[in-house]
Short mmCIF file of C-alpha atoms in Angstrom, two decimals:
data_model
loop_
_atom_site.label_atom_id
_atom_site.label_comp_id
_atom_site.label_asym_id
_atom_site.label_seq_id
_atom_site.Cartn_x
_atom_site.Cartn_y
_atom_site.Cartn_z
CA UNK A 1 -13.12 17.75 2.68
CA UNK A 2 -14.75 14.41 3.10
CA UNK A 3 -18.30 13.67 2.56
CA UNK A 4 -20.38 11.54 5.64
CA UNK A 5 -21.79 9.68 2.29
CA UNK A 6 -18.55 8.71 0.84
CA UNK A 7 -17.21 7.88 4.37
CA UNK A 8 -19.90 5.44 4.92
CA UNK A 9 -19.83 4.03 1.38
CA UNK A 10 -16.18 2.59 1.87
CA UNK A 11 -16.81 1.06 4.91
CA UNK A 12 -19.79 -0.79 3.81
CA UNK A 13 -18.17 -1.44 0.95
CA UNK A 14 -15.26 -2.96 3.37
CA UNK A 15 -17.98 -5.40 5.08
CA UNK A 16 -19.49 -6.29 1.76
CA UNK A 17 -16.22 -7.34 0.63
CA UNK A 18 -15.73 -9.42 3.71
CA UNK A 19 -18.60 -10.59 3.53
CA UNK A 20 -18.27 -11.95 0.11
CA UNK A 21 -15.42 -14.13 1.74
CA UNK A 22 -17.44 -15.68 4.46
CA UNK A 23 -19.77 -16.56 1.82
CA UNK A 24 -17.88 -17.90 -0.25
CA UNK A 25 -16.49 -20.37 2.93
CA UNK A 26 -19.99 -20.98 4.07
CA UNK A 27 -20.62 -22.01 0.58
CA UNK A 28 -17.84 -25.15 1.19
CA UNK A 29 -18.83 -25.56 4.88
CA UNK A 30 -22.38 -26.92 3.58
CA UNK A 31 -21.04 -29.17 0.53
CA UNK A 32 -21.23 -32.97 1.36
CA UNK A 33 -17.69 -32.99 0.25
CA UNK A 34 -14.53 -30.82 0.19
CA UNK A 35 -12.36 -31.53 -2.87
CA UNK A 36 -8.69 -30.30 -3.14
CA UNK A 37 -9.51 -28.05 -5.77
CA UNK A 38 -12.64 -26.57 -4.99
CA UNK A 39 -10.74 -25.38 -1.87
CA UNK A 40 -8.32 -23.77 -3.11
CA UNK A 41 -10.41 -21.85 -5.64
CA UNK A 42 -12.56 -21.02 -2.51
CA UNK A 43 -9.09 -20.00 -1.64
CA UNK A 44 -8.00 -17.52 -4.35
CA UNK A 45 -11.49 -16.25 -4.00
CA UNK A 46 -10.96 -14.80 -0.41
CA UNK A 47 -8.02 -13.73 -1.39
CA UNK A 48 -9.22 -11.20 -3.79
CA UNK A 49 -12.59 -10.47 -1.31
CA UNK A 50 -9.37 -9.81 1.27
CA UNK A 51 -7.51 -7.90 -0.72
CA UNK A 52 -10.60 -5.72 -1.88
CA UNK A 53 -11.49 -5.41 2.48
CA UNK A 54 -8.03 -4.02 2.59
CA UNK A 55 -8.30 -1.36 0.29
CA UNK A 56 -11.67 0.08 1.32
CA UNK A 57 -10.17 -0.14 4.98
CA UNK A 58 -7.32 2.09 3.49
CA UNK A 59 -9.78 4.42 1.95
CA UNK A 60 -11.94 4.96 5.29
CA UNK A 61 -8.53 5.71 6.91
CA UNK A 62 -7.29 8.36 4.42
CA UNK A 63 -10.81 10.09 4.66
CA UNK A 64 -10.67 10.52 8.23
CA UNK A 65 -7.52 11.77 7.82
CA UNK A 66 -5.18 9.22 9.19
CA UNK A 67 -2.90 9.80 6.34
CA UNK A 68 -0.93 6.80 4.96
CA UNK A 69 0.06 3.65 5.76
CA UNK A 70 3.06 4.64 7.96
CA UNK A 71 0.95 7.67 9.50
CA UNK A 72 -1.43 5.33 10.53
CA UNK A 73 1.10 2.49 12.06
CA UNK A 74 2.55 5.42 13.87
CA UNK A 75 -0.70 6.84 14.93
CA UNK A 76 -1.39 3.56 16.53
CA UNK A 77 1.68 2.39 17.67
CA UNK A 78 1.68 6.16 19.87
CA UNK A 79 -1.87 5.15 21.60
CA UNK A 80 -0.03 1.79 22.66
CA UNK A 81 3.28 2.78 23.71
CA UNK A 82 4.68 0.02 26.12
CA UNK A 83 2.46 -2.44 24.77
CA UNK A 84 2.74 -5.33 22.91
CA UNK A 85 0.74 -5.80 19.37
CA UNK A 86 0.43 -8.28 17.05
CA UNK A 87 1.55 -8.13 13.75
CA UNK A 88 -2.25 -8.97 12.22
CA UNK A 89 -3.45 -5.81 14.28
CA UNK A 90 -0.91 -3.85 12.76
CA UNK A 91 -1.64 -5.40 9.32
CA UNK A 92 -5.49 -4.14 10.21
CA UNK A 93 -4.14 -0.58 10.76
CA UNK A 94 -1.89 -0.01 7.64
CA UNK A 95 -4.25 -2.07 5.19
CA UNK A 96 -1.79 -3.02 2.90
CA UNK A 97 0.32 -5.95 2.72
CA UNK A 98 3.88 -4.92 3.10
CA UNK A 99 2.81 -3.06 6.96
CA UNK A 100 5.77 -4.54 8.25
CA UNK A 101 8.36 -3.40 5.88
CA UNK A 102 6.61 0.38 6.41
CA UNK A 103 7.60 -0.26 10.73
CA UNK A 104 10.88 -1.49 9.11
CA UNK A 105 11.05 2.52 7.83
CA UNK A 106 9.73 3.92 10.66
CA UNK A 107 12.68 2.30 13.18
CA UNK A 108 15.85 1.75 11.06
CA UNK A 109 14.46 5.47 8.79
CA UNK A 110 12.59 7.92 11.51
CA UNK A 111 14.33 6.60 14.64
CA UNK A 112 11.20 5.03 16.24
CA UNK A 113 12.14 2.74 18.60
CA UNK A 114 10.18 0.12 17.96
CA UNK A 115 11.00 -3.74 18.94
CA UNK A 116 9.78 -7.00 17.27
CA UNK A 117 11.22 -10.68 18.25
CA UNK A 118 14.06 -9.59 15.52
CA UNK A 119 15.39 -7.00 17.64
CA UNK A 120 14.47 -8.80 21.63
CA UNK A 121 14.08 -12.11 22.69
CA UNK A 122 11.35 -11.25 24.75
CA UNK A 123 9.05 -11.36 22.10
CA UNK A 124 7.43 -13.33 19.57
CA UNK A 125 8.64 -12.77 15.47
CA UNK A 126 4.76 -11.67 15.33
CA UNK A 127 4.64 -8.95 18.37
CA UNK A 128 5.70 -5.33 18.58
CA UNK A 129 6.33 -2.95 20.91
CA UNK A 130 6.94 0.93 20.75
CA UNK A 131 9.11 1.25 23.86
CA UNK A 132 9.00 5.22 23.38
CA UNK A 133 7.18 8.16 22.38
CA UNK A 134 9.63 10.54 20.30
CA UNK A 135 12.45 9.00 17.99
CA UNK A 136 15.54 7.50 18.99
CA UNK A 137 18.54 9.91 16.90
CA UNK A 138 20.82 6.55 17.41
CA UNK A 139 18.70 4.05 15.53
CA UNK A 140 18.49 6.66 12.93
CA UNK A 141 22.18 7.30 12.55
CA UNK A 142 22.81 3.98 12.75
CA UNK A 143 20.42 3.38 9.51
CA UNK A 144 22.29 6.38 7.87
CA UNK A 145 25.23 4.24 8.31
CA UNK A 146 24.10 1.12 7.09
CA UNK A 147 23.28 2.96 4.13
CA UNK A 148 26.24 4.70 3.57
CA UNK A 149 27.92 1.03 3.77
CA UNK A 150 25.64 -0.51 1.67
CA UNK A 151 26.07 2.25 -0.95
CA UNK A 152 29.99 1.79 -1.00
CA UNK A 153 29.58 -2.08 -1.73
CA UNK A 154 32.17 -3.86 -1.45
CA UNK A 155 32.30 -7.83 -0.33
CA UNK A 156 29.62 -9.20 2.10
CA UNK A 157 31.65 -9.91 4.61
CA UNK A 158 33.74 -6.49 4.23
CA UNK A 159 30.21 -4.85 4.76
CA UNK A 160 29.20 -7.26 7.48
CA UNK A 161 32.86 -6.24 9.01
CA UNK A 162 32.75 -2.64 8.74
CA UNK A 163 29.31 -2.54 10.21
CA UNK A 164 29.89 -4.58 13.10
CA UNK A 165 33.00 -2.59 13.98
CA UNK A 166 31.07 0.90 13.52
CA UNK A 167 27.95 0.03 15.98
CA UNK A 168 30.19 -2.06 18.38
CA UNK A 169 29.80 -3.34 21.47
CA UNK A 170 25.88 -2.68 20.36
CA UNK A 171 24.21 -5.66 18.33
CA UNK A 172 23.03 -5.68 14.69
CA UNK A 173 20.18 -7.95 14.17
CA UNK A 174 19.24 -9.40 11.10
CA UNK A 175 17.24 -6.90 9.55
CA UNK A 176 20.02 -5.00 9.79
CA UNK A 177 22.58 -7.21 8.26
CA UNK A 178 20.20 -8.12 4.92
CA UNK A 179 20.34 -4.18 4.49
CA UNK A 180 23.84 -3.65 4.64
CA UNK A 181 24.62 -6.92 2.54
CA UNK A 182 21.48 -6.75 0.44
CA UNK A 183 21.16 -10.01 0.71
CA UNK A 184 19.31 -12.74 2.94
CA UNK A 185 22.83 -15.16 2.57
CA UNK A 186 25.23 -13.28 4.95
CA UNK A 187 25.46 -16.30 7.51
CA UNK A 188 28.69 -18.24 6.28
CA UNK A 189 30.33 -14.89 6.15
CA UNK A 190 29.75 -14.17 9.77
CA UNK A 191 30.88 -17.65 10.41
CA UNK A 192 34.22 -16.89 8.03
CA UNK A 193 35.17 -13.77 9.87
CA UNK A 194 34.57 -15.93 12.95
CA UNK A 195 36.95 -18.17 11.74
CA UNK A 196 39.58 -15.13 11.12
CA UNK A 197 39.67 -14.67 14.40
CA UNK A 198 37.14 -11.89 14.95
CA UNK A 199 34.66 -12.66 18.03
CA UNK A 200 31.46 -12.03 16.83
CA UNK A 201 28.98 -13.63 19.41
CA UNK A 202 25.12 -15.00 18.78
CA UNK A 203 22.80 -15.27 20.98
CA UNK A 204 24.34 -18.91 21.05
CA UNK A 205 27.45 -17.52 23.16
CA UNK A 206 24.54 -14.52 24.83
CA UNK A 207 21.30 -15.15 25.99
CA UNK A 208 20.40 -11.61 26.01
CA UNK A 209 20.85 -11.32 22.63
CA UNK A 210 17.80 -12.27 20.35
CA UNK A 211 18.18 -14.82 18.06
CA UNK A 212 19.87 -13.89 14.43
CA UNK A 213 21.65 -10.76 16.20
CA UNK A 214 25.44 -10.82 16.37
CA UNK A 215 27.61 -8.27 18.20
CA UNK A 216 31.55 -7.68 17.84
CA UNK A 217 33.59 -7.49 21.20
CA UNK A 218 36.66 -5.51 20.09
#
């Protein structure tokens, strides 16, 4: 059970550490001169006061009882459903840095329908939007089936192939691709299967497609 003292203490320790980081660019703001290299120790010095804010922010969180990162993403994204949010708010919420590879895990792993400018063109690379309030049991069997392709191996563009033909005439984006390929390099593959006569379109050939998404027409 948490304590109203130790509650307190973390988030005044989460403004002290912030605070230490406006200091620290007050400090330069007042010098008669900004040199390259006092900035970027000023820098690498709010980068640590940062990284200290974060984890008190964390701590606050878990004593409340918002449970982890993804709890708390979750718990948040379910007060804004329809909404758009940024990805810095969400960064606020999980206090971590890798928040967006734990909404990753909650959409492609729990089903969550959640949309970022990866998955609709409507929105910036930066914005989110929970479009639902319960899970979607198609974006989690699709993510069972990336996986299951992914474990098989195989060639990239075999896996690229097999996927494309398994979630057809729906659209992987490219999240989903550097799953099943494990790899960020998948792009001349697309474009050899293309040339094998296989018609994959982009948002190129289909505007309602966002862009890095590909769909097979079988």
């Amino acid at each position: 059970m948490r304590s109203d003292d130790e509650l307190r203490s973390e988030i005044a320790s989460a403004r002290d550490a912030l605070k230490v980081a406006v200091d620290h660019l007050d400090k330069i703001a007042r010098a008669d001169r900004v040199m390259e290299d006092d900035w970027q120790d000023v820098s690498a010095a709010v980068g640590l006061s940062m990284a200290l804010h974060r984890e008190h922010m964390a701590r606050v969180g878990v004593l409340l009882g918002l449970g982890g990162a993804q709890q708390r993403l979750l718990r948040f994204l379910l007060r804004h459903v329809g909404q758009i949010v940024s990805g810095p708010e969400l960064s606020g919420v999980a206090g971590i840095a890798e928040w967006a590879r734990r909404v990753r895990e909650l959409r492609v792993e729990h089903g969550w329908p959640i949309e970022s400018g990866v998955q609709s063109p409507d929105l910036r690379s930066d914005q989110y939007i929970l479009l639902r309030p319960e899970p979607d049991e198609d974006l989690a069997r699709r993510w069972r089936l990336a996986a299951d392709i992914r474990r098989h191996g195989g060639a990239v563009r075999d896996r690229i192939l097999a996927y494309l033909k398994a979630i057809s005439p729906e659209a992987a984006d490219r999240e989903d691709l550097d799953y099943v390929t494990k790899t960020g390099t998948w792009k001349s593959s697309i474009d050899d299967l293309r040339a094998d006569g296989w018609d994959i379109r982009s948002s190129d050939e289909d505007p309602q497609l966002a862009p890095g998404s590909y769909r097979l027409l079988l």
